[in-house]
């Protein structure tokens, strides 16, 4: 069943490829075939997938195969987007008992499902319990990244036709999604009530998983909107399956240094390498139709630099509109033997920005997945050159 659906999704994937250079234009068919064979299971870290049962609940019928089909399709989508963005065919590995089946751990909570609601800290309580449980037995935890799936509530408001009630968001490296009876790959991509529900909840699962894999919100550029559709970490949770949906280069640069995407064991992640990064100078020039920015820094371990341009203020749920410009594997300045990056950011690529007060966040992504950000606030009417040396945020 899964293979059949892969093929029905191929036209959508093909629509997502026109920006590739000529050499790679044959990629959809061969990449899809290759993606089906890629031994992600041999990667050293695996996503922890946990089915969360309140003490009064049982799993929804068929959950193992339904969720396996969907997780493997999501894995393929992430892999092909990494490839298209130049980071190679890599995706989040899953523990599997067969090529078609993902090992989904069952967690039985001590309290009834109603104790873990969407709001009032329900997700944080569930995440704390699950993470403690993953650590309680050696070998149970497969990485620092966890996807928790809750069966929908059944009450006067929620049911299989209107799933919900449960946590559905990212919480650091843990994220929450939900399951219901028709959460089934056979409905994906269909313009039916079941199909539209799949886009909302499966697109939603892939979006929340993105948060759990370190990705913040961001927006497609004008060119991307015209050619690739909606960014998954923008409003892609409302389009995936029904309309072209893609991942930005900024999102993939973050996955490039995510623990789960490591092909080989031995490297430590999230060790705060960013702490020692020295950013020497950031120069910005605001011209009529373009912002140019350049930065010098001292470190051999910066893997990518991302410039986010967004309306002020910024914050976890205030940055859906963030335009993004990414320089992966920054080059070295041969004369000074120091790395530097430069960006040219046309306003025409950011029509979604509407406010007079804007800001730029320059994120330096280290090889261990940690980052340092510099934040520059400005007014759209600003003209001329500005030099900034102040560091705002590190994580
Ligand atoms: Zn989000």
mmCIF file of C-alpha atoms and ligand atoms in Angstrom:
data_model
loop_
_atom_site.group_PDB
_atom_site.id
_atom_site.type_symbol
_atom_site.label_atom_id
_atom_site.label_comp_id
_atom_site.label_asym_id
_atom_site.label_seq_id
_atom_site.Cartn_x
_atom_site.Cartn_y
_atom_site.Cartn_z
ATOM 1 C CA UNK A 1 0.000 0.000 0.000
ATOM 2 C CA UNK A 2 2.777 2.373 0.910
ATOM 3 C CA UNK A 3 4.564 2.035 -2.439
ATOM 4 C CA UNK A 4 1.356 2.825 -4.311
ATOM 5 C CA UNK A 5 0.951 6.029 -2.370
ATOM 6 C CA UNK A 6 4.604 6.968 -2.959
ATOM 7 C CA UNK A 7 3.894 6.910 -6.666
ATOM 8 C CA UNK A 8 0.753 8.965 -6.356
ATOM 9 C CA UNK A 9 2.894 11.580 -4.590
ATOM 10 C CA UNK A 10 5.563 11.645 -7.281
ATOM 11 C CA UNK A 11 3.983 14.440 -9.375
ATOM 12 C CA UNK A 12 4.024 16.590 -6.256
ATOM 13 C CA UNK A 13 7.703 15.824 -5.685
ATOM 14 C CA UNK A 14 8.452 16.522 -9.349
ATOM 15 C CA UNK A 15 6.817 19.944 -8.987
ATOM 16 C CA UNK A 16 9.254 20.590 -6.187
ATOM 17 C CA UNK A 17 12.332 20.144 -8.394
ATOM 18 C CA UNK A 18 12.382 22.822 -11.137
ATOM 19 C CA UNK A 19 15.011 25.013 -9.460
ATOM 20 C CA UNK A 20 17.682 22.329 -9.603
ATOM 21 C CA UNK A 21 20.559 22.766 -12.044
ATOM 22 C CA UNK A 22 20.292 20.839 -15.303
ATOM 23 C CA UNK A 23 22.510 18.044 -14.131
ATOM 24 C CA UNK A 24 20.126 17.151 -11.322
ATOM 25 C CA UNK A 25 16.856 17.433 -13.180
ATOM 26 C CA UNK A 26 16.548 13.708 -13.570
ATOM 27 C CA UNK A 27 16.666 13.460 -9.785
ATOM 28 C CA UNK A 28 13.006 12.779 -8.891
ATOM 29 C CA UNK A 29 12.732 9.223 -10.214
ATOM 30 C CA UNK A 30 16.236 8.095 -9.276
ATOM 31 C CA UNK A 31 16.210 9.898 -5.929
ATOM 32 C CA UNK A 32 12.861 8.364 -5.070
ATOM 33 C CA UNK A 33 14.185 4.914 -5.939
ATOM 34 C CA UNK A 34 17.347 5.587 -3.962
ATOM 35 C CA UNK A 35 15.352 6.972 -1.012
ATOM 36 C CA UNK A 36 13.420 3.728 -0.800
ATOM 37 C CA UNK A 37 16.690 1.825 -0.425
ATOM 38 C CA UNK A 38 18.705 4.179 1.761
ATOM 39 C CA UNK A 39 19.806 2.349 4.904
ATOM 40 C CA UNK A 40 18.832 5.071 7.375
ATOM 41 C CA UNK A 41 18.433 2.217 9.851
ATOM 42 C CA UNK A 42 22.247 1.946 9.878
ATOM 43 C CA UNK A 43 22.670 5.543 11.058
ATOM 44 C CA UNK A 44 23.877 5.578 14.696
ATOM 45 C CA UNK A 45 20.956 7.517 16.241
ATOM 46 C CA UNK A 46 17.221 6.836 15.883
ATOM 47 C CA UNK A 47 14.167 8.951 16.575
ATOM 48 C CA UNK A 48 12.417 7.727 19.754
ATOM 49 C CA UNK A 49 8.793 7.142 18.738
ATOM 50 C CA UNK A 50 6.515 6.729 21.752
ATOM 51 C CA UNK A 51 2.759 6.037 21.814
ATOM 52 C CA UNK A 52 1.403 7.676 24.953
ATOM 53 C CA UNK A 53 -1.488 5.972 26.715
ATOM 54 C CA UNK A 54 -3.293 7.492 29.662
ATOM 55 C CA UNK A 55 -4.091 4.829 32.283
ATOM 56 C CA UNK A 56 -7.659 4.644 30.889
ATOM 57 C CA UNK A 57 -6.723 4.265 27.209
ATOM 58 C CA UNK A 58 -5.824 1.588 24.665
ATOM 59 C CA UNK A 59 -4.111 2.189 21.286
ATOM 60 C CA UNK A 60 -6.315 3.027 18.305
ATOM 61 C CA UNK A 61 -6.820 0.059 16.001
ATOM 62 C CA UNK A 62 -4.099 -0.506 13.407
ATOM 63 C CA UNK A 63 -1.796 2.138 14.885
ATOM 64 C CA UNK A 64 1.429 0.241 14.216
ATOM 65 C CA UNK A 65 1.026 -0.099 10.454
ATOM 66 C CA UNK A 66 -0.746 3.231 9.948
ATOM 67 C CA UNK A 67 1.931 5.167 11.830
ATOM 68 C CA UNK A 68 4.767 3.135 10.259
ATOM 69 C CA UNK A 69 3.532 4.003 6.741
ATOM 70 C CA UNK A 70 3.295 7.687 7.631
ATOM 71 C CA UNK A 71 6.625 7.918 9.461
ATOM 72 C CA UNK A 72 8.431 6.235 6.554
ATOM 73 C CA UNK A 73 6.784 8.610 4.078
ATOM 74 C CA UNK A 74 7.835 11.558 6.265
ATOM 75 C CA UNK A 75 11.347 10.139 6.405
ATOM 76 C CA UNK A 76 11.427 10.018 2.605
ATOM 77 C CA UNK A 77 10.131 13.605 2.306
ATOM 78 C CA UNK A 78 12.798 14.919 4.678
ATOM 79 C CA UNK A 79 15.501 12.912 2.820
ATOM 80 C CA UNK A 80 14.538 14.226 -0.613
ATOM 81 C CA UNK A 81 14.411 17.805 0.657
ATOM 82 C CA UNK A 82 17.889 17.431 2.193
ATOM 83 C CA UNK A 83 19.114 16.145 -1.173
ATOM 84 C CA UNK A 84 17.449 18.982 -3.134
ATOM 85 C CA UNK A 85 19.035 21.553 -0.816
ATOM 86 C CA UNK A 86 22.518 20.112 -1.311
ATOM 87 C CA UNK A 87 22.992 18.274 1.986
ATOM 88 C CA UNK A 88 22.851 14.728 0.589
ATOM 89 C CA UNK A 89 20.186 12.071 0.951
ATOM 90 C CA UNK A 90 19.919 11.984 4.750
ATOM 91 C CA UNK A 91 16.881 11.745 6.993
ATOM 92 C CA UNK A 92 15.780 10.904 10.524
ATOM 93 C CA UNK A 93 16.380 7.183 11.159
ATOM 94 C CA UNK A 94 13.714 5.020 12.785
ATOM 95 C CA UNK A 95 14.052 1.770 14.721
ATOM 96 C CA UNK A 96 12.520 -0.827 12.420
ATOM 97 C CA UNK A 97 11.623 -4.492 12.793
ATOM 98 C CA UNK A 98 11.186 -4.800 9.000
ATOM 99 C CA UNK A 99 11.420 -2.471 5.981
ATOM 100 C CA UNK A 100 7.721 -1.656 6.436
ATOM 101 C CA UNK A 101 7.442 -1.550 10.202
ATOM 102 C CA UNK A 102 8.679 1.014 12.703
ATOM 103 C CA UNK A 103 9.187 0.026 16.336
ATOM 104 C CA UNK A 104 6.777 2.218 18.273
ATOM 105 C CA UNK A 105 7.273 2.119 22.030
ATOM 106 C CA UNK A 106 4.156 2.032 24.184
ATOM 107 C CA UNK A 107 4.270 4.213 27.293
ATOM 108 C CA UNK A 108 1.547 3.593 29.878
ATOM 109 C CA UNK A 109 1.083 6.680 32.017
ATOM 110 C CA UNK A 110 0.144 6.486 35.693
ATOM 111 C CA UNK A 111 -2.757 8.928 35.262
ATOM 112 C CA UNK A 112 -5.791 9.068 32.955
ATOM 113 C CA UNK A 113 -5.532 10.780 29.547
ATOM 114 C CA UNK A 114 -7.476 13.804 30.833
ATOM 115 C CA UNK A 115 -4.454 14.656 33.029
ATOM 116 C CA UNK A 116 -2.406 15.393 29.888
ATOM 117 C CA UNK A 117 -4.403 18.039 27.970
ATOM 118 C CA UNK A 118 -3.223 20.332 25.153
ATOM 119 C CA UNK A 119 -3.003 23.266 27.557
ATOM 120 C CA UNK A 120 -2.255 23.682 31.290
ATOM 121 C CA UNK A 121 1.175 22.062 30.964
ATOM 122 C CA UNK A 122 -0.176 18.712 29.732
ATOM 123 C CA UNK A 123 2.526 18.347 27.090
ATOM 124 C CA UNK A 124 5.354 19.234 29.472
ATOM 125 C CA UNK A 125 4.125 16.678 32.031
ATOM 126 C CA UNK A 126 3.846 13.969 29.384
ATOM 127 C CA UNK A 127 7.286 14.839 27.921
ATOM 128 C CA UNK A 128 8.914 14.764 31.378
ATOM 129 C CA UNK A 129 7.407 11.337 32.130
ATOM 130 C CA UNK A 130 8.357 9.896 28.739
ATOM 131 C CA UNK A 131 11.906 11.221 28.877
ATOM 132 C CA UNK A 132 12.403 9.842 32.402
ATOM 133 C CA UNK A 133 11.023 6.493 31.202
ATOM 134 C CA UNK A 134 13.338 6.450 28.168
ATOM 135 C CA UNK A 135 16.280 6.961 30.525
ATOM 136 C CA UNK A 136 15.102 4.395 33.091
ATOM 137 C CA UNK A 137 16.312 1.370 31.143
ATOM 138 C CA UNK A 138 19.629 1.177 29.366
ATOM 139 C CA UNK A 139 19.277 1.007 25.606
ATOM 140 C CA UNK A 140 15.690 2.249 25.510
ATOM 141 C CA UNK A 141 16.625 5.773 24.418
ATOM 142 C CA UNK A 142 18.043 5.899 20.898
ATOM 143 C CA UNK A 143 18.814 9.622 20.641
ATOM 144 C CA UNK A 144 18.049 12.982 22.234
ATOM 145 C CA UNK A 145 15.021 13.446 19.919
ATOM 146 C CA UNK A 146 11.568 12.087 20.753
ATOM 147 C CA UNK A 147 8.194 12.069 18.989
ATOM 148 C CA UNK A 148 5.246 11.379 21.319
ATOM 149 C CA UNK A 149 1.966 10.354 19.678
ATOM 150 C CA UNK A 150 -1.277 10.601 21.671
ATOM 151 C CA UNK A 151 -4.563 8.959 20.684
ATOM 152 C CA UNK A 152 -7.239 11.628 20.251
ATOM 153 C CA UNK A 153 -9.573 12.315 23.125
ATOM 154 C CA UNK A 154 -13.165 11.109 22.878
ATOM 155 C CA UNK A 155 -15.510 13.527 24.637
ATOM 156 C CA UNK A 156 -18.273 15.977 23.752
ATOM 157 C CA UNK A 157 -15.793 17.997 21.643
ATOM 158 C CA UNK A 158 -13.215 15.552 20.255
ATOM 159 C CA UNK A 159 -13.481 12.272 18.356
ATOM 160 C CA UNK A 160 -12.155 10.513 15.220
ATOM 161 C CA UNK A 161 -13.868 13.108 12.977
ATOM 162 C CA UNK A 162 -12.511 16.030 15.005
ATOM 163 C CA UNK A 163 -9.315 14.766 16.655
ATOM 164 C CA UNK A 164 -7.730 16.758 19.450
ATOM 165 C CA UNK A 165 -7.631 17.553 23.134
ATOM 166 C CA UNK A 166 -4.081 16.230 23.421
ATOM 167 C CA UNK A 167 -0.723 18.067 23.288
ATOM 168 C CA UNK A 168 0.347 18.996 19.751
ATOM 169 C CA UNK A 169 3.519 21.122 19.638
ATOM 170 C CA UNK A 170 7.277 21.042 20.002
ATOM 171 C CA UNK A 171 8.953 21.123 23.433
ATOM 172 C CA UNK A 172 12.678 21.434 22.811
ATOM 173 C CA UNK A 173 13.871 18.125 21.349
ATOM 174 C CA UNK A 174 10.590 16.410 22.192
ATOM 175 C CA UNK A 175 7.482 16.967 20.096
ATOM 176 C CA UNK A 176 3.865 15.887 20.320
ATOM 177 C CA UNK A 177 1.435 14.715 17.617
ATOM 178 C CA UNK A 178 -1.778 12.688 17.596
ATOM 179 C CA UNK A 179 -3.437 9.544 16.248
ATOM 180 C CA UNK A 180 -7.044 8.836 15.249
ATOM 181 C CA UNK A 181 -8.889 6.096 13.376
ATOM 182 C CA UNK A 182 -8.553 7.529 9.850
ATOM 183 C CA UNK A 183 -4.959 8.704 10.320
ATOM 184 C CA UNK A 184 -4.056 6.559 7.348
ATOM 185 C CA UNK A 185 -1.794 7.063 4.319
ATOM 186 C CA UNK A 186 -4.588 5.925 1.975
ATOM 187 C CA UNK A 187 -6.406 9.240 2.571
ATOM 188 C CA UNK A 188 -3.381 11.486 2.026
ATOM 189 C CA UNK A 189 -3.555 13.779 -1.015
ATOM 190 C CA UNK A 190 -7.278 13.298 -1.544
ATOM 191 C CA UNK A 191 -9.639 16.250 -1.631
ATOM 192 C CA UNK A 192 -12.090 14.541 0.712
ATOM 193 C CA UNK A 193 -12.945 15.229 4.361
ATOM 194 C CA UNK A 194 -10.544 12.414 5.363
ATOM 195 C CA UNK A 195 -7.851 13.762 3.011
ATOM 196 C CA UNK A 196 -8.110 17.323 4.315
ATOM 197 C CA UNK A 197 -7.928 15.996 7.871
ATOM 198 C CA UNK A 198 -4.768 14.064 6.928
ATOM 199 C CA UNK A 199 -3.127 17.246 5.607
ATOM 200 C CA UNK A 200 -3.886 19.015 8.874
ATOM 201 C CA UNK A 201 -2.702 16.246 11.194
ATOM 202 C CA UNK A 202 0.040 14.565 9.155
ATOM 203 C CA UNK A 203 1.333 17.880 7.798
ATOM 204 C CA UNK A 204 1.070 18.947 11.428
ATOM 205 C CA UNK A 205 3.056 15.930 12.625
ATOM 206 C CA UNK A 206 5.862 16.632 10.117
ATOM 207 C CA UNK A 207 5.874 20.316 11.161
ATOM 208 C CA UNK A 208 5.981 19.542 14.910
ATOM 209 C CA UNK A 209 8.653 16.917 14.270
ATOM 210 C CA UNK A 210 10.592 19.722 12.564
ATOM 211 C CA UNK A 211 10.486 21.658 15.846
ATOM 212 C CA UNK A 212 11.612 18.514 17.701
ATOM 213 C CA UNK A 213 14.566 18.346 15.270
ATOM 214 C CA UNK A 214 15.627 21.921 16.188
ATOM 215 C CA UNK A 215 13.894 23.846 13.397
ATOM 216 C CA UNK A 216 12.220 27.229 14.057
ATOM 217 C CA UNK A 217 9.498 28.701 11.849
ATOM 218 C CA UNK A 218 10.426 30.298 8.558
ATOM 219 C CA UNK A 219 8.789 31.458 5.327
ATOM 220 C CA UNK A 220 9.292 30.715 1.627
ATOM 221 C CA UNK A 221 10.883 33.443 -0.480
ATOM 222 C CA UNK A 222 8.807 34.943 -3.314
ATOM 223 C CA UNK A 223 10.714 32.780 -5.810
ATOM 224 C CA UNK A 224 10.177 29.645 -3.715
ATOM 225 C CA UNK A 225 6.476 30.377 -3.276
ATOM 226 C CA UNK A 226 6.137 30.550 -7.072
ATOM 227 C CA UNK A 227 8.112 27.374 -7.750
ATOM 228 C CA UNK A 228 8.086 25.135 -4.661
ATOM 229 C CA UNK A 229 4.968 26.154 -2.736
ATOM 230 C CA UNK A 230 4.707 26.511 1.043
ATOM 231 C CA UNK A 231 7.535 25.979 3.532
ATOM 232 C CA UNK A 232 6.881 23.083 5.935
ATOM 233 C CA UNK A 233 8.041 25.276 8.838
ATOM 234 C CA UNK A 234 5.800 28.104 7.660
ATOM 235 C CA UNK A 235 2.206 27.095 7.022
ATOM 236 C CA UNK A 236 3.191 23.757 5.435
ATOM 237 C CA UNK A 237 1.145 21.888 8.021
ATOM 238 C CA UNK A 238 -1.931 23.200 6.149
ATOM 239 C CA UNK A 239 -0.697 22.272 2.650
ATOM 240 C CA UNK A 240 1.338 19.045 2.856
ATOM 241 C CA UNK A 241 -0.317 16.325 0.760
ATOM 242 C CA UNK A 242 -2.726 18.650 -1.045
ATOM 243 C CA UNK A 243 -0.456 21.420 -2.382
ATOM 244 C CA UNK A 244 3.297 21.681 -3.077
ATOM 245 C CA UNK A 245 5.180 21.834 0.216
ATOM 246 C CA UNK A 246 8.923 21.990 0.700
ATOM 247 C CA UNK A 247 11.708 22.599 3.212
ATOM 248 C CA UNK A 248 13.880 25.725 3.021
ATOM 249 C CA UNK A 249 17.645 25.561 2.807
ATOM 250 C CA UNK A 250 17.726 27.156 6.283
ATOM 251 C CA UNK A 251 15.665 24.272 7.693
ATOM 252 C CA UNK A 252 17.921 21.705 6.011
ATOM 253 C CA UNK A 253 21.078 23.473 7.240
ATOM 254 C CA UNK A 254 19.740 22.966 10.778
ATOM 255 C CA UNK A 255 19.025 19.279 10.082
ATOM 256 C CA UNK A 256 22.558 19.003 8.661
ATOM 257 C CA UNK A 257 23.877 19.463 12.230
ATOM 258 C CA UNK A 258 21.056 17.582 14.001
ATOM 259 C CA UNK A 259 22.153 14.510 15.941
ATOM 260 C CA UNK A 260 19.711 12.239 14.092
ATOM 261 C CA UNK A 261 21.157 13.140 10.707
ATOM 262 C CA UNK A 262 24.684 12.005 11.621
ATOM 263 C CA UNK A 263 25.786 9.141 9.348
ATOM 264 C CA UNK A 264 28.522 7.939 11.705
ATOM 265 C CA UNK A 265 28.803 7.431 15.447
ATOM 266 C CA UNK A 266 31.358 9.151 17.631
ATOM 267 C CA UNK A 267 30.459 12.822 17.367
ATOM 268 C CA UNK A 268 28.936 14.536 20.389
ATOM 269 C CA UNK A 269 26.006 16.874 19.757
ATOM 270 C CA UNK A 270 24.719 19.982 21.555
ATOM 271 C CA UNK A 271 27.959 20.482 23.492
ATOM 272 C CA UNK A 272 27.730 24.269 23.167
ATOM 273 C CA UNK A 273 30.624 24.757 20.775
ATOM 274 C CA UNK A 274 28.953 28.076 19.926
ATOM 275 C CA UNK A 275 30.114 29.400 23.298
ATOM 276 C CA UNK A 276 33.660 29.799 21.995
ATOM 277 C CA UNK A 277 32.700 31.286 18.644
ATOM 278 C CA UNK A 278 34.175 34.763 18.151
ATOM 279 C CA UNK A 279 32.170 36.944 15.815
ATOM 280 C CA UNK A 280 34.501 39.766 14.903
ATOM 281 C CA UNK A 281 32.284 42.089 12.961
ATOM 282 C CA UNK A 282 28.973 42.196 11.146
ATOM 283 C CA UNK A 283 28.495 44.898 8.524
ATOM 284 C CA UNK A 284 25.091 45.691 7.099
ATOM 285 C CA UNK A 285 24.126 48.011 4.308
ATOM 286 C CA UNK A 286 20.514 48.953 3.780
ATOM 287 C CA UNK A 287 19.908 50.075 0.196
ATOM 288 C CA UNK A 288 16.639 50.794 -1.616
ATOM 289 C CA UNK A 289 15.842 47.259 -2.711
ATOM 290 C CA UNK A 290 18.432 45.048 -1.055
ATOM 291 C CA UNK A 291 20.106 44.411 2.290
ATOM 292 C CA UNK A 292 23.714 43.285 2.143
ATOM 293 C CA UNK A 293 25.398 41.751 5.157
ATOM 294 C CA UNK A 294 28.866 40.363 5.749
ATOM 295 C CA UNK A 295 30.437 38.806 8.825
ATOM 296 C CA UNK A 296 33.928 37.810 9.908
ATOM 297 C CA UNK A 297 34.380 35.255 12.647
ATOM 298 C CA UNK A 298 36.967 32.956 14.188
ATOM 299 C CA UNK A 299 36.116 29.285 14.200
ATOM 300 C CA UNK A 300 36.697 26.222 12.048
ATOM 301 C CA UNK A 301 33.477 24.683 13.242
ATOM 302 C CA UNK A 302 30.775 26.880 11.748
ATOM 303 C CA UNK A 303 28.836 24.653 9.373
ATOM 304 C CA UNK A 304 26.287 27.197 8.084
ATOM 305 C CA UNK A 305 25.207 30.787 8.595
ATOM 306 C CA UNK A 306 21.538 31.754 8.297
ATOM 307 C CA UNK A 307 20.168 35.295 8.093
ATOM 308 C CA UNK A 308 16.552 35.538 9.187
ATOM 309 C CA UNK A 309 14.781 38.799 8.302
ATOM 310 C CA UNK A 310 11.457 39.295 10.050
ATOM 311 C CA UNK A 311 8.922 41.734 11.444
ATOM 312 C CA UNK A 312 9.628 42.818 15.037
ATOM 313 C CA UNK A 313 9.246 41.535 17.657
ATOM 314 C CA UNK A 314 10.592 37.994 17.343
ATOM 315 C CA UNK A 315 9.668 34.898 19.349
ATOM 316 C CA UNK A 316 8.827 31.201 19.040
ATOM 317 C CA UNK A 317 5.373 31.803 17.559
ATOM 318 C CA UNK A 318 6.074 35.236 16.084
ATOM 319 C CA UNK A 319 8.440 34.164 13.325
ATOM 320 C CA UNK A 320 6.303 32.299 10.764
ATOM 321 C CA UNK A 321 7.070 35.133 8.333
ATOM 322 C CA UNK A 322 10.864 34.981 8.772
ATOM 323 C CA UNK A 323 12.613 35.324 5.401
ATOM 324 C CA UNK A 324 15.787 33.263 5.382
ATOM 325 C CA UNK A 325 19.065 33.330 3.481
ATOM 326 C CA UNK A 326 21.535 30.520 4.050
ATOM 327 C CA UNK A 327 25.222 30.124 3.352
ATOM 328 C CA UNK A 328 26.278 26.521 3.938
ATOM 329 C CA UNK A 329 29.924 25.553 4.407
ATOM 330 C CA UNK A 330 31.190 29.177 4.461
ATOM 331 C CA UNK A 331 34.381 29.775 2.511
ATOM 332 C CA UNK A 332 37.702 30.922 3.943
ATOM 333 C CA UNK A 333 39.325 34.235 3.169
ATOM 334 C CA UNK A 334 42.614 33.023 1.692
ATOM 335 C CA UNK A 335 44.599 36.191 2.480
ATOM 336 C CA UNK A 336 43.617 36.378 6.144
ATOM 337 C CA UNK A 337 42.892 32.666 6.589
ATOM 338 C CA UNK A 338 39.684 33.638 8.330
ATOM 339 C CA UNK A 339 36.184 32.559 7.430
ATOM 340 C CA UNK A 340 33.691 35.153 6.306
ATOM 341 C CA UNK A 341 30.218 35.080 4.860
ATOM 342 C CA UNK A 342 28.257 37.572 2.845
ATOM 343 C CA UNK A 343 24.596 37.808 1.913
ATOM 344 C CA UNK A 344 22.574 39.772 -0.625
ATOM 345 C CA UNK A 345 18.932 39.877 0.451
ATOM 346 C CA UNK A 346 16.463 41.499 -1.970
ATOM 347 C CA UNK A 347 13.309 42.953 -0.412
ATOM 348 C CA UNK A 348 11.386 41.566 -3.403
ATOM 349 C CA UNK A 349 11.934 38.060 -1.957
ATOM 350 C CA UNK A 350 10.188 38.982 1.325
ATOM 351 C CA UNK A 351 6.747 40.339 0.403
ATOM 352 C CA UNK A 352 5.254 38.775 3.560
ATOM 353 C CA UNK A 353 7.060 41.342 5.751
ATOM 354 C CA UNK A 354 4.760 44.265 6.403
ATOM 355 C CA UNK A 355 5.997 46.208 9.417
ATOM 356 C CA UNK A 356 8.178 49.295 9.627
ATOM 357 C CA UNK A 357 10.129 47.734 12.520
ATOM 358 C CA UNK A 358 12.166 44.729 11.412
ATOM 359 C CA UNK A 359 15.058 42.682 12.678
ATOM 360 C CA UNK A 360 17.751 40.409 11.349
ATOM 361 C CA UNK A 361 18.937 37.387 13.277
ATOM 362 C CA UNK A 362 22.294 36.072 12.067
ATOM 363 C CA UNK A 363 22.575 32.476 13.223
ATOM 364 C CA UNK A 364 25.983 30.787 13.235
ATOM 365 C CA UNK A 365 25.391 27.029 13.263
ATOM 366 C CA UNK A 366 28.171 24.887 14.676
ATOM 367 C CA UNK A 367 29.062 21.307 13.721
ATOM 368 C CA UNK A 368 27.567 20.030 17.015
ATOM 369 C CA UNK A 369 24.174 21.654 16.349
ATOM 370 C CA UNK A 370 24.618 24.478 18.856
ATOM 371 C CA UNK A 371 24.388 28.045 17.567
ATOM 372 C CA UNK A 372 25.023 31.667 18.360
ATOM 373 C CA UNK A 373 22.772 34.439 17.109
ATOM 374 C CA UNK A 374 23.272 38.146 16.685
ATOM 375 C CA UNK A 375 20.160 40.257 16.458
ATOM 376 C CA UNK A 376 19.992 43.583 14.653
ATOM 377 C CA UNK A 377 16.871 45.720 14.909
ATOM 378 C CA UNK A 378 16.171 48.298 12.228
ATOM 379 C CA UNK A 379 13.502 50.323 10.465
ATOM 380 C CA UNK A 380 12.607 49.609 6.869
ATOM 381 C CA UNK A 381 13.261 53.227 6.015
ATOM 382 C CA UNK A 382 16.840 52.841 7.260
ATOM 383 C CA UNK A 383 19.560 53.654 4.731
ATOM 384 C CA UNK A 384 23.324 53.316 4.846
ATOM 385 C CA UNK A 385 25.848 51.122 6.589
ATOM 386 C CA UNK A 386 25.624 49.801 10.152
ATOM 387 C CA UNK A 387 28.218 47.816 12.081
ATOM 388 C CA UNK A 388 27.195 45.529 14.943
ATOM 389 C CA UNK A 389 29.211 43.565 17.463
ATOM 390 C CA UNK A 390 26.711 42.669 20.164
ATOM 391 C CA UNK A 391 25.693 39.042 20.763
ATOM 392 C CA UNK A 392 22.112 38.445 21.780
ATOM 393 C CA UNK A 393 21.419 34.742 22.026
ATOM 394 C CA UNK A 394 23.162 31.408 22.233
ATOM 395 C CA UNK A 395 21.699 27.928 22.389
HETATM 396 ZN ZN1 LIG B 1 5.307 25.489 14.527
#
